[in-house]
Coordinates of C-alpha atoms in Angstrom, one line a residue:
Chain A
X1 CA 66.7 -6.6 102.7
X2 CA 66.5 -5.1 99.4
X3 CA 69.3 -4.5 96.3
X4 CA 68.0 -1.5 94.3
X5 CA 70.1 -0.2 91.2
X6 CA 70.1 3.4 90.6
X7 CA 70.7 4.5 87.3
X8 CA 71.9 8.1 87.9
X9 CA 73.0 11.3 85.5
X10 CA 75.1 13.9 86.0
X11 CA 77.0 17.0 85.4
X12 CA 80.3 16.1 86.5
X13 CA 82.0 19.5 86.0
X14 CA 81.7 20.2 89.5
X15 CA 83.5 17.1 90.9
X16 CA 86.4 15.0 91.3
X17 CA 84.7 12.3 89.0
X18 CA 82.8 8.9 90.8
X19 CA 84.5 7.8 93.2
X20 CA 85.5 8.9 96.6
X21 CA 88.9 10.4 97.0
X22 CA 90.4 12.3 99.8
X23 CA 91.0 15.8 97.6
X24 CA 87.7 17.2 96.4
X25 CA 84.0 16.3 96.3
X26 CA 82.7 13.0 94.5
X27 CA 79.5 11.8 92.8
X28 CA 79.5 8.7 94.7
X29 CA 80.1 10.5 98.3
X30 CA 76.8 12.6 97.3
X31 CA 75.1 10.4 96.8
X32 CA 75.9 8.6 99.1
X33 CA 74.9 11.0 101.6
X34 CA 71.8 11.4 100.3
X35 CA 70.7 7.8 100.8
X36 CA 71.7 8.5 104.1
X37 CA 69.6 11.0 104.7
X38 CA 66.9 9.8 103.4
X39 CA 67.0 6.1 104.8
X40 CA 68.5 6.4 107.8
X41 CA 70.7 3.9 106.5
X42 CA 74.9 4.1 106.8
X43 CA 74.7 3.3 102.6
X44 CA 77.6 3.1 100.6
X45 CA 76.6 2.5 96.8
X46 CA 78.6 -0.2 94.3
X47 CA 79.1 1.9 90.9
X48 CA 79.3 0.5 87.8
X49 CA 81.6 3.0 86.0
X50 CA 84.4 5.2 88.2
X51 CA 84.0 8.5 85.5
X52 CA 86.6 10.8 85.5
X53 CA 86.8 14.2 87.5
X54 CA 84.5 16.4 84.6
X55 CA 83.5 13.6 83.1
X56 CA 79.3 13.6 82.2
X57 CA 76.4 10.6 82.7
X58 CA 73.1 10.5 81.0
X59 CA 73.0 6.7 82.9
X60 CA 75.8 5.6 85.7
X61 CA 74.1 2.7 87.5
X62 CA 75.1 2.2 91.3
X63 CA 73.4 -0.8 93.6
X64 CA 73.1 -0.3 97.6
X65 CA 71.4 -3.0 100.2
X66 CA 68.7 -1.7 102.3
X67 CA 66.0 -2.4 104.9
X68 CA 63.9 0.5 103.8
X69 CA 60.4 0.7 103.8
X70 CA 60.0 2.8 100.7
X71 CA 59.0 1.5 97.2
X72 CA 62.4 0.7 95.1
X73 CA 60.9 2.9 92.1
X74 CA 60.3 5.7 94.9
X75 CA 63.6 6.3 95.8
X76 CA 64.8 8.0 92.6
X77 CA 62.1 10.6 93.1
X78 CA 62.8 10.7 96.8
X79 CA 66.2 10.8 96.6
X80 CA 66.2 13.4 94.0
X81 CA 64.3 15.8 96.5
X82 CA 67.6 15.7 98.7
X83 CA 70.5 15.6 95.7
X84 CA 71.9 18.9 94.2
X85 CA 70.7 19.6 90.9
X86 CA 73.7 18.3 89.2
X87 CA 72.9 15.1 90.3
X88 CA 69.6 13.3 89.3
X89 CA 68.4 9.7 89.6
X90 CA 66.4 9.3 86.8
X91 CA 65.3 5.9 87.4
X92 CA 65.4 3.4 90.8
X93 CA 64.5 -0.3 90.6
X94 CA 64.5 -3.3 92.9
X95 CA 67.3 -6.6 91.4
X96 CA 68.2 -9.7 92.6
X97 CA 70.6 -9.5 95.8
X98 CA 73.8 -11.2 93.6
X99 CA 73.2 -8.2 90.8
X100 CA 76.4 -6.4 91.0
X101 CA 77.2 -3.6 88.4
X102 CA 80.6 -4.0 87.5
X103 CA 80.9 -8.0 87.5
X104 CA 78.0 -8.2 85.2
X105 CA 77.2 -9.0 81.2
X106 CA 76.7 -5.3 80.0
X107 CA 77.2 -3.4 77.1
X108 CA 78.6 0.2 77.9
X109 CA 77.4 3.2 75.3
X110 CA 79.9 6.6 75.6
X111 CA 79.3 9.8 73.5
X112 CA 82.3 12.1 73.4
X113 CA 80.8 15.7 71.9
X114 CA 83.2 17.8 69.6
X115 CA 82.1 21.6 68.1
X116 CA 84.5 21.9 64.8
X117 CA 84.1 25.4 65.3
X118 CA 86.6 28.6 65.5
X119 CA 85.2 30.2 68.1
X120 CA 84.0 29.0 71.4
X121 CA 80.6 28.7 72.3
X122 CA 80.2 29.8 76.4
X123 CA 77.3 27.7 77.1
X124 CA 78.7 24.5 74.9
X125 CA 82.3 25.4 76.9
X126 CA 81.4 22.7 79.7
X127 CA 80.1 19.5 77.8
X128 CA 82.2 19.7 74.6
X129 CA 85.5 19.7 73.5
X130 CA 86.2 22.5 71.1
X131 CA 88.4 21.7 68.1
X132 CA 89.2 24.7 65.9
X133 CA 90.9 22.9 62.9
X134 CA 89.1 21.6 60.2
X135 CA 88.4 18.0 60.9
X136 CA 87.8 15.5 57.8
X137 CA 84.8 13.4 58.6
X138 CA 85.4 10.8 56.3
X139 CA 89.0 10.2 57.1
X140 CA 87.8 10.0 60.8
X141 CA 85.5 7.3 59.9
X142 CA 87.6 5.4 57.9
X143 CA 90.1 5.4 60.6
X144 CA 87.6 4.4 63.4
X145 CA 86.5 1.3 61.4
X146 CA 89.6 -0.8 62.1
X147 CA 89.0 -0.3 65.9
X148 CA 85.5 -1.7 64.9
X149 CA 85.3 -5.6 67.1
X150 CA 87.9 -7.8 69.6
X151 CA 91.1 -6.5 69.1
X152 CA 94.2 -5.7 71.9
X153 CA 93.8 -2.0 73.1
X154 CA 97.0 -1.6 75.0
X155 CA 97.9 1.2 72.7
X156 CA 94.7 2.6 73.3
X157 CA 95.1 2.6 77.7
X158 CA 96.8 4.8 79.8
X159 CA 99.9 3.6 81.5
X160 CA 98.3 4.0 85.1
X161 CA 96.0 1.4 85.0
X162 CA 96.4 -2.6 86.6
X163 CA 94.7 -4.5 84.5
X164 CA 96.3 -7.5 82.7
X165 CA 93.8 -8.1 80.4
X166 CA 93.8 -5.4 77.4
X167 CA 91.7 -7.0 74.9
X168 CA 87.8 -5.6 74.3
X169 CA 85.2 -5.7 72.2
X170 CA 84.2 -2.4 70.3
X171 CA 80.9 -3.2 68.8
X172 CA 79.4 0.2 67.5
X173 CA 81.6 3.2 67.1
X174 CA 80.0 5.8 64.7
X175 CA 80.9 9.6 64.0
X176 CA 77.6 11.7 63.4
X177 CA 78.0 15.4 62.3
X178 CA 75.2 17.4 62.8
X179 CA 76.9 21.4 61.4
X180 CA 79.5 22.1 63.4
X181 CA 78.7 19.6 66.3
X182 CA 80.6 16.1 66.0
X183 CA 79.4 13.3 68.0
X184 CA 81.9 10.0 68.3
X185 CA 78.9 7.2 70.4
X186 CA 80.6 4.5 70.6
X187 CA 79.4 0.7 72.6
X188 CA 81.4 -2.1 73.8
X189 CA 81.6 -4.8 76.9
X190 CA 84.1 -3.1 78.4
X191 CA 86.3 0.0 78.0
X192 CA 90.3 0.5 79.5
X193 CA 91.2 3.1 81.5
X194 CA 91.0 6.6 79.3
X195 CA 90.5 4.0 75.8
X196 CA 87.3 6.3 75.0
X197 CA 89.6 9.8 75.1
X198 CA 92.7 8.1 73.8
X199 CA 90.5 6.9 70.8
X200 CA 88.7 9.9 70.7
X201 CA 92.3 11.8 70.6
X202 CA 94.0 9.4 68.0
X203 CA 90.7 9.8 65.5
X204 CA 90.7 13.6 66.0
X205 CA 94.6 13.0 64.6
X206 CA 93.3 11.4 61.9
X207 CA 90.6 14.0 61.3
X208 CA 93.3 16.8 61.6
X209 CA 95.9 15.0 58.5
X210 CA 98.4 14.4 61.1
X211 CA 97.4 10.3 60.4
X212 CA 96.0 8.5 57.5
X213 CA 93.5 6.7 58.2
X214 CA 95.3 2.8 57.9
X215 CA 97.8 4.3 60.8
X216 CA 94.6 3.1 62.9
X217 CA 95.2 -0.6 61.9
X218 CA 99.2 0.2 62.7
X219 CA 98.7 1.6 66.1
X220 CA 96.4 -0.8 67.4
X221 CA 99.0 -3.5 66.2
X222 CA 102.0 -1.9 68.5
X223 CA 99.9 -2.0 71.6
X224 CA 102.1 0.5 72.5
X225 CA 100.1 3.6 74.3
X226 CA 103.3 6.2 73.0
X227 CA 102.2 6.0 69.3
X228 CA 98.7 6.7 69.7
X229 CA 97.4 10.1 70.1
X230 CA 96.6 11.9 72.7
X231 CA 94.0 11.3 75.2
X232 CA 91.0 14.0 74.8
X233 CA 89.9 16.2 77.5
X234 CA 87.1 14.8 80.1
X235 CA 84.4 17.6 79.5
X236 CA 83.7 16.5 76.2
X237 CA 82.4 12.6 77.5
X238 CA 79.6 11.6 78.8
X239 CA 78.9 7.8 79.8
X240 CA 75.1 7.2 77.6
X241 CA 74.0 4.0 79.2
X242 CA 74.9 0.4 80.8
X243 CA 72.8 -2.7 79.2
X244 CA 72.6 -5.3 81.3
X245 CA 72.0 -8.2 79.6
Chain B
X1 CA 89.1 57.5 66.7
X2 CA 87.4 54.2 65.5
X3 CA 84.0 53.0 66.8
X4 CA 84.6 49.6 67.0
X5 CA 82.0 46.6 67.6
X6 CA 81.7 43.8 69.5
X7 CA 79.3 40.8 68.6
X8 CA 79.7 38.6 72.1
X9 CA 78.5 35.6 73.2
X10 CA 78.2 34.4 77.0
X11 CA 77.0 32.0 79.4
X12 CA 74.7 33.7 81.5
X13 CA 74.6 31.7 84.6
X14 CA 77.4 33.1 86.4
X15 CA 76.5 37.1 86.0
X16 CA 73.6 39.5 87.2
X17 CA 72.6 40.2 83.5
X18 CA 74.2 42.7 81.0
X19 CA 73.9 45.9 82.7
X20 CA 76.1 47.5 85.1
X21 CA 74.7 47.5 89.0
X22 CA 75.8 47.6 92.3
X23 CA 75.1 43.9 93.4
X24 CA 76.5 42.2 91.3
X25 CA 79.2 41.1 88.5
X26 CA 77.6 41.7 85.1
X27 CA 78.9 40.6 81.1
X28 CA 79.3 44.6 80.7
X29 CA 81.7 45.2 83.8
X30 CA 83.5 42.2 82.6
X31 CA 84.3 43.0 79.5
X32 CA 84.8 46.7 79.8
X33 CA 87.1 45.8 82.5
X34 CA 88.7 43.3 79.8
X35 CA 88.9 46.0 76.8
X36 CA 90.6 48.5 79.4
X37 CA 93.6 46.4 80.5
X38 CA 93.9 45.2 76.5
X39 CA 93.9 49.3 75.1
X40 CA 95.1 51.3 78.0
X41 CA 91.9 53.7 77.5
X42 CA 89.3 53.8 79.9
X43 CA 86.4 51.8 78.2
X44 CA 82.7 52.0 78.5
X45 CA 80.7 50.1 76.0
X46 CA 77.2 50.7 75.0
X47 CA 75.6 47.7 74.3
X48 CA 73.0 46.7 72.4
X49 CA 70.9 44.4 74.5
X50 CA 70.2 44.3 78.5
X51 CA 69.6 41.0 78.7
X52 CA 68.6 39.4 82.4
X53 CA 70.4 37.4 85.1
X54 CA 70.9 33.9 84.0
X55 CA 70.0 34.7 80.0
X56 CA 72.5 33.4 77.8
X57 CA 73.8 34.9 74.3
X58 CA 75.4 33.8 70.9
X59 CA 75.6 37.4 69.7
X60 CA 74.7 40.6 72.0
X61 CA 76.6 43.5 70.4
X62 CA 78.5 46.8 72.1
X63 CA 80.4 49.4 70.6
X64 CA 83.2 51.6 72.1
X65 CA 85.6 54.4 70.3
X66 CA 89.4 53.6 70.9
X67 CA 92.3 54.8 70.2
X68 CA 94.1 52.1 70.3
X69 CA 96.6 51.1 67.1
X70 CA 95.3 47.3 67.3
X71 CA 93.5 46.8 64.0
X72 CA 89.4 46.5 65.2
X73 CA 89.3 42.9 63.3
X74 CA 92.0 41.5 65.6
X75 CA 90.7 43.5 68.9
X76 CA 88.6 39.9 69.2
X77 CA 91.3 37.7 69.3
X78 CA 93.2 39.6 71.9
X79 CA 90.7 40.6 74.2
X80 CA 89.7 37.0 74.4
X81 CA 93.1 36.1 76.0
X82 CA 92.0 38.0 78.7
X83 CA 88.1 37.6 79.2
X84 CA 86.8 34.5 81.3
X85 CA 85.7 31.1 79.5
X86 CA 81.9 32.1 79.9
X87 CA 82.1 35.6 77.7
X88 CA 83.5 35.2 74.1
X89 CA 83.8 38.2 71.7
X90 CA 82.8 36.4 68.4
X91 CA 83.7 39.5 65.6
X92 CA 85.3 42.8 66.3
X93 CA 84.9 45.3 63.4
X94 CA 84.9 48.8 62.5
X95 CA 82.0 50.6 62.2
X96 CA 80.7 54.3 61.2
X97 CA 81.3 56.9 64.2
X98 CA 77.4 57.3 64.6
X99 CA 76.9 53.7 64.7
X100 CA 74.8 53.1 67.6
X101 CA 73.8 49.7 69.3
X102 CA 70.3 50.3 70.4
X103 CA 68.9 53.7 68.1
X104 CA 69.2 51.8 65.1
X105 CA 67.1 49.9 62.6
X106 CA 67.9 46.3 63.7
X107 CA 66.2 42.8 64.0
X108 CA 66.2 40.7 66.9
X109 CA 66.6 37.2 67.0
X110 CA 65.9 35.3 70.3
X111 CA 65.6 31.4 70.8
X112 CA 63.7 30.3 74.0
X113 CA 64.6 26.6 75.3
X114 CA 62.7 23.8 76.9
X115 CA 63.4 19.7 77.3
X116 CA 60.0 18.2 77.4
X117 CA 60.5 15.6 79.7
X118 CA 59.9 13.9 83.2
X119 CA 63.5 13.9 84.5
X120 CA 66.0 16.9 84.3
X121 CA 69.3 16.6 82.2
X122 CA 71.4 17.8 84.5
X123 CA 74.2 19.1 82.1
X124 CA 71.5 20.9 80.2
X125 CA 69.7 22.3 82.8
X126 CA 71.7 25.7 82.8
X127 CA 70.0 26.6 79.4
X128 CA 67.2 24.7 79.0
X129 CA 63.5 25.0 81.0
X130 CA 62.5 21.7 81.7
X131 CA 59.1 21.2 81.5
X132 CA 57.7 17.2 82.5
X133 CA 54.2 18.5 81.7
X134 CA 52.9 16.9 78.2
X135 CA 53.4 19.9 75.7
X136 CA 50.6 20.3 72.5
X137 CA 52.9 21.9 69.9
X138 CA 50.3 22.0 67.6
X139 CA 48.4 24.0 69.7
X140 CA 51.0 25.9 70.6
X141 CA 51.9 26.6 67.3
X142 CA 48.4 27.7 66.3
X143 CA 48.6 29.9 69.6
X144 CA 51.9 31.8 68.5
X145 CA 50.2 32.4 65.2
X146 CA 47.8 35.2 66.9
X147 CA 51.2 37.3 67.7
X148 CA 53.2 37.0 64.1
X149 CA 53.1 40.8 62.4
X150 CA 52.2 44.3 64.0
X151 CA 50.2 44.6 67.7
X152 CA 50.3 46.3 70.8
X153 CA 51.9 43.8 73.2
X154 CA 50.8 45.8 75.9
X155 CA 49.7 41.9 78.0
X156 CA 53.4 40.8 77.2
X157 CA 55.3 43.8 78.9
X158 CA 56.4 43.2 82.7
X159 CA 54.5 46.7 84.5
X160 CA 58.2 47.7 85.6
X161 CA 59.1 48.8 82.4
X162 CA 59.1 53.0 81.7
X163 CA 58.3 52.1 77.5
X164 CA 55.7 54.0 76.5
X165 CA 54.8 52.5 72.9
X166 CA 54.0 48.9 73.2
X167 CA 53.6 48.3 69.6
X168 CA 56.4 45.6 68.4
X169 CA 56.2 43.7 65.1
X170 CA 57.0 40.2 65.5
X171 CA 58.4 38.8 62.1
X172 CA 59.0 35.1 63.0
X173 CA 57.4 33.1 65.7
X174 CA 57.9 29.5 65.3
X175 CA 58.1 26.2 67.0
X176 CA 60.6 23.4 66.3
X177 CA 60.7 19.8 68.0
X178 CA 63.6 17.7 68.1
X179 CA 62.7 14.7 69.9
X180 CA 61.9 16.0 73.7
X181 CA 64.0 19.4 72.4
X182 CA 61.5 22.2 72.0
X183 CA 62.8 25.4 70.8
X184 CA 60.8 28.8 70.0
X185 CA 62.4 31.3 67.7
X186 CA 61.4 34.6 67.8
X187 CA 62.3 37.6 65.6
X188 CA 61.2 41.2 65.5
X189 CA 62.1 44.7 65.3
X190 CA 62.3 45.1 69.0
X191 CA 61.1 43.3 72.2
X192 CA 59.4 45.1 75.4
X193 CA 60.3 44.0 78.9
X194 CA 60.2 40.0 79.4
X195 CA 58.3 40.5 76.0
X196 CA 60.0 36.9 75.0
X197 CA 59.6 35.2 77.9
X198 CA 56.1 36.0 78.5
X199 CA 55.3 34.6 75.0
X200 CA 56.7 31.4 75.6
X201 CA 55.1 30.8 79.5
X202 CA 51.7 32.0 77.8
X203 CA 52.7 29.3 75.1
X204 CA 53.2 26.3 77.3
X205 CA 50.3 27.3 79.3
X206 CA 48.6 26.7 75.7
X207 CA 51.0 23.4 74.9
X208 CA 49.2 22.0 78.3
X209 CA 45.8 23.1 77.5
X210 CA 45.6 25.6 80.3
X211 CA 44.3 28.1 77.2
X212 CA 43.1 27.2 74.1
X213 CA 45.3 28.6 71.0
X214 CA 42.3 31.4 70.4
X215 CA 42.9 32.6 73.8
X216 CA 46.3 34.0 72.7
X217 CA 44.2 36.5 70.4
X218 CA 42.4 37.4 73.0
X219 CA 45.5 38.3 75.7
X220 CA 46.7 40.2 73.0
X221 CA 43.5 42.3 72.7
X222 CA 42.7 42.6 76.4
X223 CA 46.4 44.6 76.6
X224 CA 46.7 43.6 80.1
X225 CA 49.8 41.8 81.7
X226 CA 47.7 40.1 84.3
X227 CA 45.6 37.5 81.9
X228 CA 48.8 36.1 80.0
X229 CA 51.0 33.4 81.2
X230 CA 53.7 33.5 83.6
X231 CA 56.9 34.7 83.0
X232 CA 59.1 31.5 81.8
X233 CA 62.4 31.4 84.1
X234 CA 65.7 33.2 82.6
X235 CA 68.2 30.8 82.0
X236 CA 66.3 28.9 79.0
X237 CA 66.2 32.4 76.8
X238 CA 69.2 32.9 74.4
X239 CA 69.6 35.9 72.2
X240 CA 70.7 34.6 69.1
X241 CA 71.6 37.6 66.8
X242 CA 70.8 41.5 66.2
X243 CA 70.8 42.0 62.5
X244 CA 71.6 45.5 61.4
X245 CA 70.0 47.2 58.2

């Protein structure tokens, strides 16, 4: 028996995010099926990172077991003969059998994609949020350098999730304009449920003169989710890359 | 009676092209059907540009005459309230009664897409040609050099066109690399038939040493469709602008 770790990208504006769920078509049940199809195998991959329904990957990682007689680093080409085109494996590799992607020292890199534009753009409609105020870059960056390192994100995580622990490590977060096209990439071991959006909403705030810039230091302080800003839509994230170190 | 017009944008992908026809929804259907339920009249634009199933735009233009007592600088705003997400009117304006889309002295702008690499992106794979051949742009460059001014592009004219006169001027042909982004922009006074598109799959034909660069000279001299390259696919063409003098 084998472990191989996919690391897989998608467009995820046709599905009801990562992982399975009774009301609409998932990434993981795809693929999934594809395995299936083209092992033989009744697979059911691990996934690193449970994106959100229109949510986008350049690299999700998923690990499955299997008795398969292909080479590890064939599957992602064999695989991708079977997957929709919104769904491509762009790498497949054999790890140990205790390699599991979520309980794992990694280093997660998101890029949430803004056009500071008036007018829509149809074919950037999918993959970026539009914003049609002016936003102030500088302010934006001011403000996102207090979230910089270990700090308590409670404000910063929506109300729905379980976990106990709310403290994380950001270790890069950078806002890169390029004309009208705003980038927020932004690393860390480990991100709360919706802290990527809710950060992305609170900086575009910021960006927008409803905060200053120092409200950033004041709202992380409250850990208290009502006071920070809204939590961005899905379309405009897409999860970069998982480093396992 | 105004003459107003339109400068639209769209997403391709979802429509059968510009043009009207039975099989098919099309931009123009779309957005007449749009400008009658804004105005009350019934609305047939001329447009500008036919572009092809699964080409995309930033700014096609149509005119139509109205009656209407919207002022033709806020006919934009409204009748984007009512188009779908994937067509966008950009500008509306008012322009002279004789103002025609297509008999006029305009320039063309169109920008051809392609991701250089092995593995597809699947979110930009609705606008982009993915090549994972190894593309030359040097070579391709010094191919797209034999096309810049005025020539008979007789060899870059699909045969089912009715055009007669297959002399263009091409007034800007270049390359531009952006990491594995390649893009080719292409200006002129007017395009044949899958003129565009048959420049750039001649050029990657060059970028993977299939010709050499001097072999572009001598398509264009043999005015014959059969000895260029094939027709790159739809969906990584983008008409950028049509510039009126």
């Amino acid at each position: 028996m084998k472990r191989v770790k996919l690391t897989i990208a998608y467009d995820g504006t046709n599905y009801c995010g990562w992982q399975i769920q009774p009301n609409g078509i998932t990434i993981e049940e795809v693929v999934n099926k594809a395995l299936r199809k083209l092992t033989g195998e009744n697979i059911t991959v691990i996934g690193a990172s449970r994106t959100d329904s229109g949510v986008h990957a350049m690299g999700n990682v998923a690990v499955f077991d299997t008795e398969t007689t292909i080479p590890p680093e064939r599957i992602a080409m064999a695989v991708n003969r079977i997957l929709p085109e919104d769904i491509v494996v762009v790498k497949s590799e054999e790890v140990a059998l205790d390699f599991h992607p979520r309980y794992c020292d990694c280093e997660k890199t998101y890029e949430y994609h803004i056009v500071n534009t008036r007018t829509l753009i149809p074919t950037k409609r999918l993959t970026n949020y539009f914003v049609s105020y002016e936003l102030d870059i500088e302010k934006m960056r001011k403000g996102a350098a207090y979230l910089l390192g270990e700090h308590d994100f409670a404000s910063f995580c929506n109300i729905k999730t379980d976990v106990e622990n709310t403290v994380r490590t950001v270790k890069e977060l950078e806002i890169l304009k390029n004309n009208e096209e705003i980038t927020i990439r932004i690393s860390g071991n480990g991100f709360l449920y919706n802290m990527v959006r809710i950060i992305v909403g609170t900086l575009i705030r910021v960006g927008r003169g409803f905060y200053q810039p120092e409200q950033v230091k004041e709202i992380l302080e409250a850990k208290n989710r009502k006071i920070a800003g809204v939590t961005a839509p899905p379309h405009g994230l897409m999860l970069m890359e998982i480093r396992y170190n």
